[in-house]
CSV table of C-alpha atoms in Angstrom, one decimal:
chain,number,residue,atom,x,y,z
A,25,UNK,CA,-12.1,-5.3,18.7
A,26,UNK,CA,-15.3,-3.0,18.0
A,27,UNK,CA,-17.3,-4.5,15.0
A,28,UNK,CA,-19.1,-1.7,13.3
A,29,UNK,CA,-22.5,-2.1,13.3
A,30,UNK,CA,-24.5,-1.9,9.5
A,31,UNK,CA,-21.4,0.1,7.6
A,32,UNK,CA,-23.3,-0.3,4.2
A,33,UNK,CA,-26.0,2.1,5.7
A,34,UNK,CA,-23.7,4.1,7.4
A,35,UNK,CA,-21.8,4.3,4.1
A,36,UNK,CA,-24.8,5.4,2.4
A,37,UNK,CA,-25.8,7.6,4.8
A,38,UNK,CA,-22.6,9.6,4.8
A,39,UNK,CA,-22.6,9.2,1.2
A,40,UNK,CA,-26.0,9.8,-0.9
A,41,UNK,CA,-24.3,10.4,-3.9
A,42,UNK,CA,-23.0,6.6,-4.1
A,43,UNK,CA,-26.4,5.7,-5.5
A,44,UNK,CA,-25.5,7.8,-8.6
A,45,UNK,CA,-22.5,5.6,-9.1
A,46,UNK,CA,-23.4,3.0,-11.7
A,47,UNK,CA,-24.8,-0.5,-10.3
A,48,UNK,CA,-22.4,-2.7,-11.6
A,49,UNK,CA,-19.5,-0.8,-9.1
A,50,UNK,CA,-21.9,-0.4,-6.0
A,51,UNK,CA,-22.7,-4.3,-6.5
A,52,UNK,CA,-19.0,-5.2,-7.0
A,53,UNK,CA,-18.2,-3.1,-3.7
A,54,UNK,CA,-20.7,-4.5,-1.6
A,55,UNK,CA,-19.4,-8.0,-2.6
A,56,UNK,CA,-15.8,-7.0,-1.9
A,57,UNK,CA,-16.9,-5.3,1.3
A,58,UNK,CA,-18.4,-8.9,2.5
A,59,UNK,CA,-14.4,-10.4,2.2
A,60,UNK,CA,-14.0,-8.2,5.6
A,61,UNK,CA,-16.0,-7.2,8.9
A,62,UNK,CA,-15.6,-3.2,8.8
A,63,UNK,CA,-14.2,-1.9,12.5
A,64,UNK,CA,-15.5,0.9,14.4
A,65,UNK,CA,-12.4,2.2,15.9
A,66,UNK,CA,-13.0,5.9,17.6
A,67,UNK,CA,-14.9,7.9,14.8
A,68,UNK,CA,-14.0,5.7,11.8
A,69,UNK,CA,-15.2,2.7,10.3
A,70,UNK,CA,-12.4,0.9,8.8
A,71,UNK,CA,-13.4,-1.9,6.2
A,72,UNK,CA,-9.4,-2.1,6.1
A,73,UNK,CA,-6.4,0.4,6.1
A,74,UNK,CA,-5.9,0.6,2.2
A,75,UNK,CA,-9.1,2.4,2.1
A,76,UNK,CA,-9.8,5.5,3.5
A,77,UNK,CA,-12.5,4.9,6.6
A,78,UNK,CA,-16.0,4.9,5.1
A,79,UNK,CA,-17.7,7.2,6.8
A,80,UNK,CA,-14.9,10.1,6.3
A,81,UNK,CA,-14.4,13.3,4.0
A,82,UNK,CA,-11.4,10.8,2.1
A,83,UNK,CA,-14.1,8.1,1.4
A,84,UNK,CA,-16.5,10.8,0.1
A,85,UNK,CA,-13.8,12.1,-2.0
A,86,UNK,CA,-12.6,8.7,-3.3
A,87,UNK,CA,-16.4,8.5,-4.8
A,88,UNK,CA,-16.7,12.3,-6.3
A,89,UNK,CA,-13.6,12.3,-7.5
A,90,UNK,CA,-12.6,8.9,-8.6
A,91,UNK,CA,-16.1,7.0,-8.7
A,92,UNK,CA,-18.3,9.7,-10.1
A,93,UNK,CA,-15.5,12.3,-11.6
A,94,UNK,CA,-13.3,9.7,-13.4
A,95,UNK,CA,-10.1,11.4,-12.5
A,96,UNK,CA,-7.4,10.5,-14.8
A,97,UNK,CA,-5.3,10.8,-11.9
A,98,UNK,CA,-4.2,8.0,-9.0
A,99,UNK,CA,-6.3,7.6,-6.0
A,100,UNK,CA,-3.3,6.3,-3.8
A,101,UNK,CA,0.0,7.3,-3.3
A,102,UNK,CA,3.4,6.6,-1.2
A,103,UNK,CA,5.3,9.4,-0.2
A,104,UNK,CA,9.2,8.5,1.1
A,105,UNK,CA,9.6,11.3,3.8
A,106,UNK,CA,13.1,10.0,4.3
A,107,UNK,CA,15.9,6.9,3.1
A,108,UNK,CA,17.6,7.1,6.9
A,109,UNK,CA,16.9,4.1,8.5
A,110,UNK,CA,18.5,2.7,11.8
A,111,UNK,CA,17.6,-1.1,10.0
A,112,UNK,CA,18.6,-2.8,7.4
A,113,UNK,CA,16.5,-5.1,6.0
A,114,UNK,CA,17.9,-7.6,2.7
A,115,UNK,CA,14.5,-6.9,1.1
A,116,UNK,CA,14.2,-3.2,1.5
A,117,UNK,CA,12.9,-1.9,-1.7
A,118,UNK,CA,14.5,1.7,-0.9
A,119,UNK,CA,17.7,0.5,0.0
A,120,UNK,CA,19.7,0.7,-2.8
A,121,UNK,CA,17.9,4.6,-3.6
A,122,UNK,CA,20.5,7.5,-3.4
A,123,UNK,CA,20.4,11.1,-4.1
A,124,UNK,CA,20.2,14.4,-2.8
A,125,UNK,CA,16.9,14.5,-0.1
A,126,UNK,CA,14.0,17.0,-0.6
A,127,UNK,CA,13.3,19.0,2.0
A,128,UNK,CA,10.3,19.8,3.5
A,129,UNK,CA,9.0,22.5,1.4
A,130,UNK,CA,9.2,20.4,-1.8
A,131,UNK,CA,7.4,17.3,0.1
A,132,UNK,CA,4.2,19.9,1.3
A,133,UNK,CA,4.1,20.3,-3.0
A,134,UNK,CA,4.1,16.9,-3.8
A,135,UNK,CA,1.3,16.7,-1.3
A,136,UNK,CA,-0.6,19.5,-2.7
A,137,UNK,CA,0.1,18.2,-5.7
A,138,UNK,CA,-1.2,14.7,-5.5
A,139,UNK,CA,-4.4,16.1,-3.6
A,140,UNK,CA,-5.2,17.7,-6.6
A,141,UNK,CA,-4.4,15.1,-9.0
A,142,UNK,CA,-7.2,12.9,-7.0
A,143,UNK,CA,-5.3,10.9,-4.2
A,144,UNK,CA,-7.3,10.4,-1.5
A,145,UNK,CA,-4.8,8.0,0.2
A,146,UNK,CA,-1.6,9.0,1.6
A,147,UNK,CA,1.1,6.0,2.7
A,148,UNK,CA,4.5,7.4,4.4
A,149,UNK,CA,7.2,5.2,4.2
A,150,UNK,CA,10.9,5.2,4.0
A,151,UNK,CA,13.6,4.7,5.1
A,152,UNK,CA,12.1,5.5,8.6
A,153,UNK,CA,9.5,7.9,8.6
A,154,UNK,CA,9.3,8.7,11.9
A,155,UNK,CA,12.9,10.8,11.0
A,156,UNK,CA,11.7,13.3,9.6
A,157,UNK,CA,11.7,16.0,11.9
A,158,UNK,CA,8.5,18.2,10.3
A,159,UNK,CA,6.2,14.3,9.8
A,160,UNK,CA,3.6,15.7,12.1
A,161,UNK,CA,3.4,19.2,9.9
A,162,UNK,CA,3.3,17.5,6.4
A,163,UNK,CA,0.5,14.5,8.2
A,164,UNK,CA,-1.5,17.3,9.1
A,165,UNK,CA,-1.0,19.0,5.1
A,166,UNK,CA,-2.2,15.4,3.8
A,167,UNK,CA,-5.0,14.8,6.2
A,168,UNK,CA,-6.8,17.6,5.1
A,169,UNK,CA,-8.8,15.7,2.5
A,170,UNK,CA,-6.8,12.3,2.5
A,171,UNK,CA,-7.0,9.1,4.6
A,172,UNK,CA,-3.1,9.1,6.0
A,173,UNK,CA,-1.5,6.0,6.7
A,174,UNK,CA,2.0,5.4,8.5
A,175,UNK,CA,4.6,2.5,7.8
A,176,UNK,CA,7.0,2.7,11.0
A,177,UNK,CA,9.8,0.5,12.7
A,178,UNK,CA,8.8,1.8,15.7
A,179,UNK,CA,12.5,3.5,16.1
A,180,UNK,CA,12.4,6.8,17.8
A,181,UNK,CA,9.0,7.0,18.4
A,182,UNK,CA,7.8,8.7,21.9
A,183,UNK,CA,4.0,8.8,22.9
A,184,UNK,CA,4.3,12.5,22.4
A,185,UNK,CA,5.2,12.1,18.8
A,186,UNK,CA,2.1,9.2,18.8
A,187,UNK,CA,-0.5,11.6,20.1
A,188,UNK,CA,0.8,14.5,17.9
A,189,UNK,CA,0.1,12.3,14.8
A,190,UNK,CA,-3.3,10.9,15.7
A,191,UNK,CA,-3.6,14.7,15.9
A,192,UNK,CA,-2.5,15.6,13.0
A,193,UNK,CA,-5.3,13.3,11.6
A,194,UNK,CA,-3.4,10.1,11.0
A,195,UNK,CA,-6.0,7.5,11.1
A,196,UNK,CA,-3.9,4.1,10.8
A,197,UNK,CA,-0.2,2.8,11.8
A,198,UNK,CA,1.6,0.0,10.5
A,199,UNK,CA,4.1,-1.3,12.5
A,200,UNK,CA,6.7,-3.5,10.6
A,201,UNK,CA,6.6,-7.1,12.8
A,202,UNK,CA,7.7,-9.8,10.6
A,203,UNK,CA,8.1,-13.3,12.7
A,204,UNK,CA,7.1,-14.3,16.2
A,205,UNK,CA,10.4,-15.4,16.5
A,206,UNK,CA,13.1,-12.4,18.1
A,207,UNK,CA,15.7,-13.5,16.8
A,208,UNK,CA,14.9,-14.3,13.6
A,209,UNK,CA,13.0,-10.9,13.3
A,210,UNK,CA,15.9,-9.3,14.1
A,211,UNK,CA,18.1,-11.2,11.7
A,212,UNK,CA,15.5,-10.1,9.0
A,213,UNK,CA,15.9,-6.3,9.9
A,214,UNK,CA,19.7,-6.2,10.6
A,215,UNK,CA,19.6,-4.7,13.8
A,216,UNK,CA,19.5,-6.2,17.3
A,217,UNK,CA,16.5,-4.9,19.3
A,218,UNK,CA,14.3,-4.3,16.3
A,219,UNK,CA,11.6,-6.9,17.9
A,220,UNK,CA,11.4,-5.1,21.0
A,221,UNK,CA,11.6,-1.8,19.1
A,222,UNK,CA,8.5,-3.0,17.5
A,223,UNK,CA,6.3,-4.0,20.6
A,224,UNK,CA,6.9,-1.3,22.3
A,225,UNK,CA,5.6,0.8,19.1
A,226,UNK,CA,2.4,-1.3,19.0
A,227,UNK,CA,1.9,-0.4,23.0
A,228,UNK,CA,2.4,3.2,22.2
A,229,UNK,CA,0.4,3.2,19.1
A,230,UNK,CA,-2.8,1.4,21.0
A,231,UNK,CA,-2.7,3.7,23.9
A,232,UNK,CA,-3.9,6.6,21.7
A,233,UNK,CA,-7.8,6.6,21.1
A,234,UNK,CA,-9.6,6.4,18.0
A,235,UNK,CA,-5.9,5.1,16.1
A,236,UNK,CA,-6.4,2.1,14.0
A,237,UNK,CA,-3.3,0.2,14.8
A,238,UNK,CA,-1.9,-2.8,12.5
A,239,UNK,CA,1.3,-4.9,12.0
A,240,UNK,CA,2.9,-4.6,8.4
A,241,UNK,CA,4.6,-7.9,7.4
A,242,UNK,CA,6.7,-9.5,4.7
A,243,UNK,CA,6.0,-12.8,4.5
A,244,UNK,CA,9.5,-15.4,3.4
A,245,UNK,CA,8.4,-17.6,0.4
A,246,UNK,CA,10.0,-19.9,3.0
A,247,UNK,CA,6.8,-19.4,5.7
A,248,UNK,CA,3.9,-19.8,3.2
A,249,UNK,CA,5.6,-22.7,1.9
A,250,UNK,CA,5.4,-24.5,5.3
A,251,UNK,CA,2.2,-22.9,6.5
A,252,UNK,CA,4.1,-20.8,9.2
A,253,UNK,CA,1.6,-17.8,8.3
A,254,UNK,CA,-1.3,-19.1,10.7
A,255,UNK,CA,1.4,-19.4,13.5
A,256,UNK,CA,2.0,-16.0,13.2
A,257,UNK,CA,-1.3,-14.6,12.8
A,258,UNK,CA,-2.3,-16.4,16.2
A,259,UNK,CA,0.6,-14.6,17.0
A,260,UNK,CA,-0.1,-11.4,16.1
A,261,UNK,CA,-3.5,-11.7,17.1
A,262,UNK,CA,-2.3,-12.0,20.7
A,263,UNK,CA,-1.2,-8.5,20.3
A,264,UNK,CA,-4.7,-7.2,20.2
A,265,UNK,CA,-3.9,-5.0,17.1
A,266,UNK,CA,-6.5,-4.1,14.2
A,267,UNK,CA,-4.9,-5.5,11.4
A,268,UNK,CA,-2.4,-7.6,10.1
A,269,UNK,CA,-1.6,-6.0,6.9
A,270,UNK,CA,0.7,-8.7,4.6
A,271,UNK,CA,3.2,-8.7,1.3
A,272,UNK,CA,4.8,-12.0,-0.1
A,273,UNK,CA,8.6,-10.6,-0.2
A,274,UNK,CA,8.5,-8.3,-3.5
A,275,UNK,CA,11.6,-8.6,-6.3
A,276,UNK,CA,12.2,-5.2,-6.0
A,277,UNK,CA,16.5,-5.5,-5.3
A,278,UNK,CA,18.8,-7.7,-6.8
A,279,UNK,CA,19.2,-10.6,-4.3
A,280,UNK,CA,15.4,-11.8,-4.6
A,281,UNK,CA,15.9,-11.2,-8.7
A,282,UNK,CA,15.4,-15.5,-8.8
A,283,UNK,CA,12.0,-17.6,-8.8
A,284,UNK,CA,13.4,-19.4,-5.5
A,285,UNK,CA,12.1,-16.0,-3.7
A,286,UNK,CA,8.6,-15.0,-5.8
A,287,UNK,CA,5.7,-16.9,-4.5
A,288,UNK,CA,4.1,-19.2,-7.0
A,289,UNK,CA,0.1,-18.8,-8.1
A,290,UNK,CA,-0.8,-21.3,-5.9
A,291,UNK,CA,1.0,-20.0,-3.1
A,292,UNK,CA,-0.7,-16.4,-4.0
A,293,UNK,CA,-4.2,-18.2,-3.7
A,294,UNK,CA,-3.3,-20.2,-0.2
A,295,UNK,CA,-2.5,-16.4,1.1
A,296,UNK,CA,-6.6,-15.1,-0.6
A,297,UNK,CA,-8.5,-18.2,1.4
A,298,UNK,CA,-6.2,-17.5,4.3
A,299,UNK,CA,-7.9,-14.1,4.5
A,300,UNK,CA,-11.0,-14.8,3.8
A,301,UNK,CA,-11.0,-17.6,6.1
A,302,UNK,CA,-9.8,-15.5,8.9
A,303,UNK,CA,-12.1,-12.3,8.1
A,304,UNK,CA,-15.0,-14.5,8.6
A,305,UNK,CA,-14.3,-14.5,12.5
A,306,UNK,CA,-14.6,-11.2,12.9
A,307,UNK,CA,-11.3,-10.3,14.7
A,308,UNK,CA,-8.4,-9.2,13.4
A,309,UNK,CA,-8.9,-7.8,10.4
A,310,UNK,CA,-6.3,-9.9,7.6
A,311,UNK,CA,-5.5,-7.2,5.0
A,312,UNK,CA,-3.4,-9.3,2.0
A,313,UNK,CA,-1.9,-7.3,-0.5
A,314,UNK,CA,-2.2,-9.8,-2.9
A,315,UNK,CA,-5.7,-10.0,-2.0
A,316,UNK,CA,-6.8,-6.4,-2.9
A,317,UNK,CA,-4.3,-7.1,-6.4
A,318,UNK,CA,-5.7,-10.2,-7.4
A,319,UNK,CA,-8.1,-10.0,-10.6
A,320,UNK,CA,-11.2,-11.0,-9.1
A,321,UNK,CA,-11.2,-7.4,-7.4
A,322,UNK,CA,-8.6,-4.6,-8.3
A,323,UNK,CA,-5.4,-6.0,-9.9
A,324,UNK,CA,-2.4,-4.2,-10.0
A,325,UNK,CA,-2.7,-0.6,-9.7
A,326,UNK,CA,0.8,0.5,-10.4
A,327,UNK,CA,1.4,3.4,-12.3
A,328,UNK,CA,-2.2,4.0,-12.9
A,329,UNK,CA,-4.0,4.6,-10.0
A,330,UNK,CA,-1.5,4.2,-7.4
A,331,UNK,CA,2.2,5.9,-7.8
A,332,UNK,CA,5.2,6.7,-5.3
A,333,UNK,CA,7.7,9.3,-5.0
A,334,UNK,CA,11.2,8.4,-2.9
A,335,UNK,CA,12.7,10.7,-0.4
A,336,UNK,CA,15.2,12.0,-3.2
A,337,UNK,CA,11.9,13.0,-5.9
A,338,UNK,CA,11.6,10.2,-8.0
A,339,UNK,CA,8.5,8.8,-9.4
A,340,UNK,CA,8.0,5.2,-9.7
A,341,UNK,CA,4.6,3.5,-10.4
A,342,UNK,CA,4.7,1.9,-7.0
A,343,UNK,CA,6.9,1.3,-3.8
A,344,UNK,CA,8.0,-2.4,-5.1
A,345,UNK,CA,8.9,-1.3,-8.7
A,346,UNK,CA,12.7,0.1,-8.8
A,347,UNK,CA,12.5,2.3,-12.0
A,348,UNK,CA,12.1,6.3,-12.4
A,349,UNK,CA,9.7,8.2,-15.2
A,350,UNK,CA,11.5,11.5,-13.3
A,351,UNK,CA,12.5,13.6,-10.9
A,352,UNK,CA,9.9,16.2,-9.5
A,353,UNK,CA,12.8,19.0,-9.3
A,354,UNK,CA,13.0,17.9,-13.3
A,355,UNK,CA,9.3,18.1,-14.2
A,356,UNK,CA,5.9,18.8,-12.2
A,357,UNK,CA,4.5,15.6,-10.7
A,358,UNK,CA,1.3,15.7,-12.9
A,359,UNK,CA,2.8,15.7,-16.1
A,360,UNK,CA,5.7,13.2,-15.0
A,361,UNK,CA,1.9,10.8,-13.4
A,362,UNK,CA,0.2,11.7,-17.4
A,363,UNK,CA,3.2,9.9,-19.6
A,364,UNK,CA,3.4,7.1,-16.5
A,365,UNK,CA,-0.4,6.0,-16.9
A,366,UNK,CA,-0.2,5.9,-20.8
A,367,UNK,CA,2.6,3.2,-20.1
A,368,UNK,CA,0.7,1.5,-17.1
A,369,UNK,CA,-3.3,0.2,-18.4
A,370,UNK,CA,-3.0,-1.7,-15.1
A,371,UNK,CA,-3.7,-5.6,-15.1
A,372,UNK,CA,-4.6,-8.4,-13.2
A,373,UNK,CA,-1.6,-9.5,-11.6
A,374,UNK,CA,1.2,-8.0,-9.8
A,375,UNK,CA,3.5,-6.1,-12.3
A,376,UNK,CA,7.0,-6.6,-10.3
A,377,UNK,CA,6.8,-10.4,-9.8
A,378,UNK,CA,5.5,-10.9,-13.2
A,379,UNK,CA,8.2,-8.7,-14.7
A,380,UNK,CA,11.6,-8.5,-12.4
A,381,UNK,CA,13.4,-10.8,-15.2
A,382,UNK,CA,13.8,-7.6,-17.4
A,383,UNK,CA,15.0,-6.1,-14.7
A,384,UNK,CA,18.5,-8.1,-14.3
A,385,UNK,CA,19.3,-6.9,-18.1
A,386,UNK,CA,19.5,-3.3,-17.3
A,387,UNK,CA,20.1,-3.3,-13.8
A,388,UNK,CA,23.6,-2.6,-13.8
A,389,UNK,CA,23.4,-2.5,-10.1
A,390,UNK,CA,21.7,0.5,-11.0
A,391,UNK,CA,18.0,0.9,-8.3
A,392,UNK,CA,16.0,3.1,-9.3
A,393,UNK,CA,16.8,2.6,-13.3
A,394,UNK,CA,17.0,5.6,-15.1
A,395,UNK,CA,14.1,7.1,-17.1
A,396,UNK,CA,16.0,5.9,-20.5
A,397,UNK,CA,16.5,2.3,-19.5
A,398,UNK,CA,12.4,2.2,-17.8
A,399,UNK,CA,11.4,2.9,-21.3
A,400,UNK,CA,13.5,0.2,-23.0
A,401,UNK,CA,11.4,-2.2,-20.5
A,402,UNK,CA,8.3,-0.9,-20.8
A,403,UNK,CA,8.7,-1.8,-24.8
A,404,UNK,CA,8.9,-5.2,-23.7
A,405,UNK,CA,6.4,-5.8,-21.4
A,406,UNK,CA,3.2,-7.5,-22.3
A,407,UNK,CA,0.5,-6.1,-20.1
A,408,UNK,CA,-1.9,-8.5,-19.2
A,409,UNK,CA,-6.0,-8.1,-18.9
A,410,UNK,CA,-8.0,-5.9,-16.7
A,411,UNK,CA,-8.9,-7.0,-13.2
A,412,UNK,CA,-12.8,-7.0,-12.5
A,413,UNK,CA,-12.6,-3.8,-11.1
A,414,UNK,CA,-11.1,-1.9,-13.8
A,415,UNK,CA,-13.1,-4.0,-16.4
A,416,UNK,CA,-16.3,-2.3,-14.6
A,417,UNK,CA,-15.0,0.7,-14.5
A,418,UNK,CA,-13.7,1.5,-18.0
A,419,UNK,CA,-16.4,-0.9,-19.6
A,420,UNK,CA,-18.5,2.0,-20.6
A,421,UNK,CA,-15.2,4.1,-22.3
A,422,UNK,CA,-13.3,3.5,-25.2
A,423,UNK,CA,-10.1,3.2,-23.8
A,424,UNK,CA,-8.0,1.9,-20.8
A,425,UNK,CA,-6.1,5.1,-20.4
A,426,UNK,CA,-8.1,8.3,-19.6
């Protein structure tokens, strides 16, 4: 691993105008930025792949637009470029998603669209990403001005189709790896071969230059309980990959709907000194999703500065949260986003394991719940306080929803 060499400078250089972002942000930033050693991997410097690199056009846009502009709109996105998937995994939060596919014209829009609505991250997921056919044409819409990330199996994917990505301006790949084991990897996914499906995508992947490469897993409640997670880090590590970016299994279907599957507090805080234990060695980068949510730094984002649109046009707060606001053949992204955000102030812990029990009342076996139904929840849920971030951010406004 390259460690970059003084990225606060090189931040700043890139950046001037982050001086003219009030002091209590920069100083909360550069305190966040000290959880991680930033990577210098081609061109980039990558503090970790849920940011766009810090020295890039996305990173300058993330402080114009959303530092300095106050954009009411979200700064990160998911994008489902397709449901088809040759796995099957029990926790797959798109799964259970049905409908009629938008094609490739309507997915450049949604791009457009969320470009101009602030985003200045991009996450494709699925289903299998790697599927759809025109990925390389709609990466290369999305780069333009946004830090593009890719969420991958590994299935069908051909050094060709690597190289024509990095191309494209992808700048980091997460390969879905979750045990050391084979066997029980591929129990977890449904499909014999997915382990070996998956290292031979992480070969591909690191064989292109400049491509920040990770491994995307979801941790059993089962493995943190009995400290398995180090095991598998040591693991990965072996791999020589960037990143290991990691997610406590979500209750975003049915089966996990039951406290024996959603990690506890203390659980969640074993997984925040695991990473900052590990980032201290200046390795591989540990990237916890938890970490970035927890309420000492951004919270949950769902709905308010982060929001996801599935393969088939609906528009959920976030990729783990199975209810609909709309469909984007029904009403234009922006104004579907606009009613979403008055409903989602964002807090300090993660809204789907905080909240799944409402969900068993109007399931109905019903994923993603109908707009009518997400409303009757929303009237129920009691939205905790801001994370420090936000609490910086809005401390000089009024209000929690501009």
């Amino acid at each position: 691993m390259s460690k970059a060499r003084w990225p606060v400078l090189k931040v700043l250089w890139r950046n001037p105008r982050l001086l003219l972002v009030r002091p209590a942000l920069n100083i909360f930033f550069l305190k966040y930025m000290r959880r991680f050693q930033a990577q210098q991997v081609g061109d980039n410097v990558i503090l970790h792949s849920h940011l766009p690199p810090l020295n890039s056009p996305a990173y300058a846009r993330f402080i114009d637009v959303q530092l300095l502009g106050r954009a009411a709109g979200p700064s990160h996105a998911q994008v489902g470029l397709t449901n088809a998937c040759p796995q099957r995994c029990a926790y797959c939060y798109n799964r259970e998603r049905k409908g009629r596919p938008l094609d490739t014209g309507a997915l450049l829009r949604i791009v457009r669209d969320l470009k101009e609505m602030g985003v200045v991250w991009l996450g494709w997921t699925g289903g299998e990403p790697l599927l759809n056919k025109d990925i390389v044409r709609i990466t290369e819409e999305a780069a333009d001005g946004c830090a593009v990330k890719l969420f991958t199996t590994g299935s069908t994917l051909t050094p060709g189709l690597a190289a024509d990505l990095k191309k494209a301006g992808l700048f980091s790949v997460s390969v879905s790896l979750d045990h050391w084991n084979e066997d029980i990897h591929d129990a977890n996914r449904g499909v014999k071969g997915a382990f070996a499906t998956a290292l031979r995508a992480i070969d591909v992947f690191r064989n292109v230059d400049g491509l920040h490469v990770g491994v995307s897993a979801v941790l059993s409640k089962d493995m943190i309980r009995t400290g398995q997670t180090e095991d598998f880090l040591a693991f990965l590590e072996r791999l020589s990959i960037h990143e290991a970016w990691l997610s406590e299994t979500k209750p975003s279907v049915q089966e996990f709907w039951n406290d024996s599957h959603v990690i506890t507090e203390d659980e969640h805080l074993s997984l925040v000194r695991l990473q900052d234990r590990y980032n201290k060695q200046g390795r591989m980068t540990v990237n916890y999703l938890g970490h970035f949510e927890a309420r000492e730094y951004f919270g949950c984002n769902a709905g308010h500065k982060m929001v996801y649109v599935d393969a088939f046009g609906e528009v959920s707060p976030c990729v783990f949260t199975p209810l609909t606001m709309g469909n984007v053949r029904d009403k234009p992204l922006p104004e579907i986003f606009k009613e979403m955000k008055t409903l989602f102030p964002s807090e300090d812990s993660c809204f789907i394991n905080k909240n799944y029990p409402l969900f068993q009342s109007y399931s109905r076996g019903r994923i993603p719940l109908p707009r009518e139904d997400t409303l009757e929840i929303l009237r129920r849920v009691r939205f905790g306080p801001l994370a420090k971030f936000f609490a910086l951010y809005y401390s000089a406004r009024s209000g929690r929803h501009e």
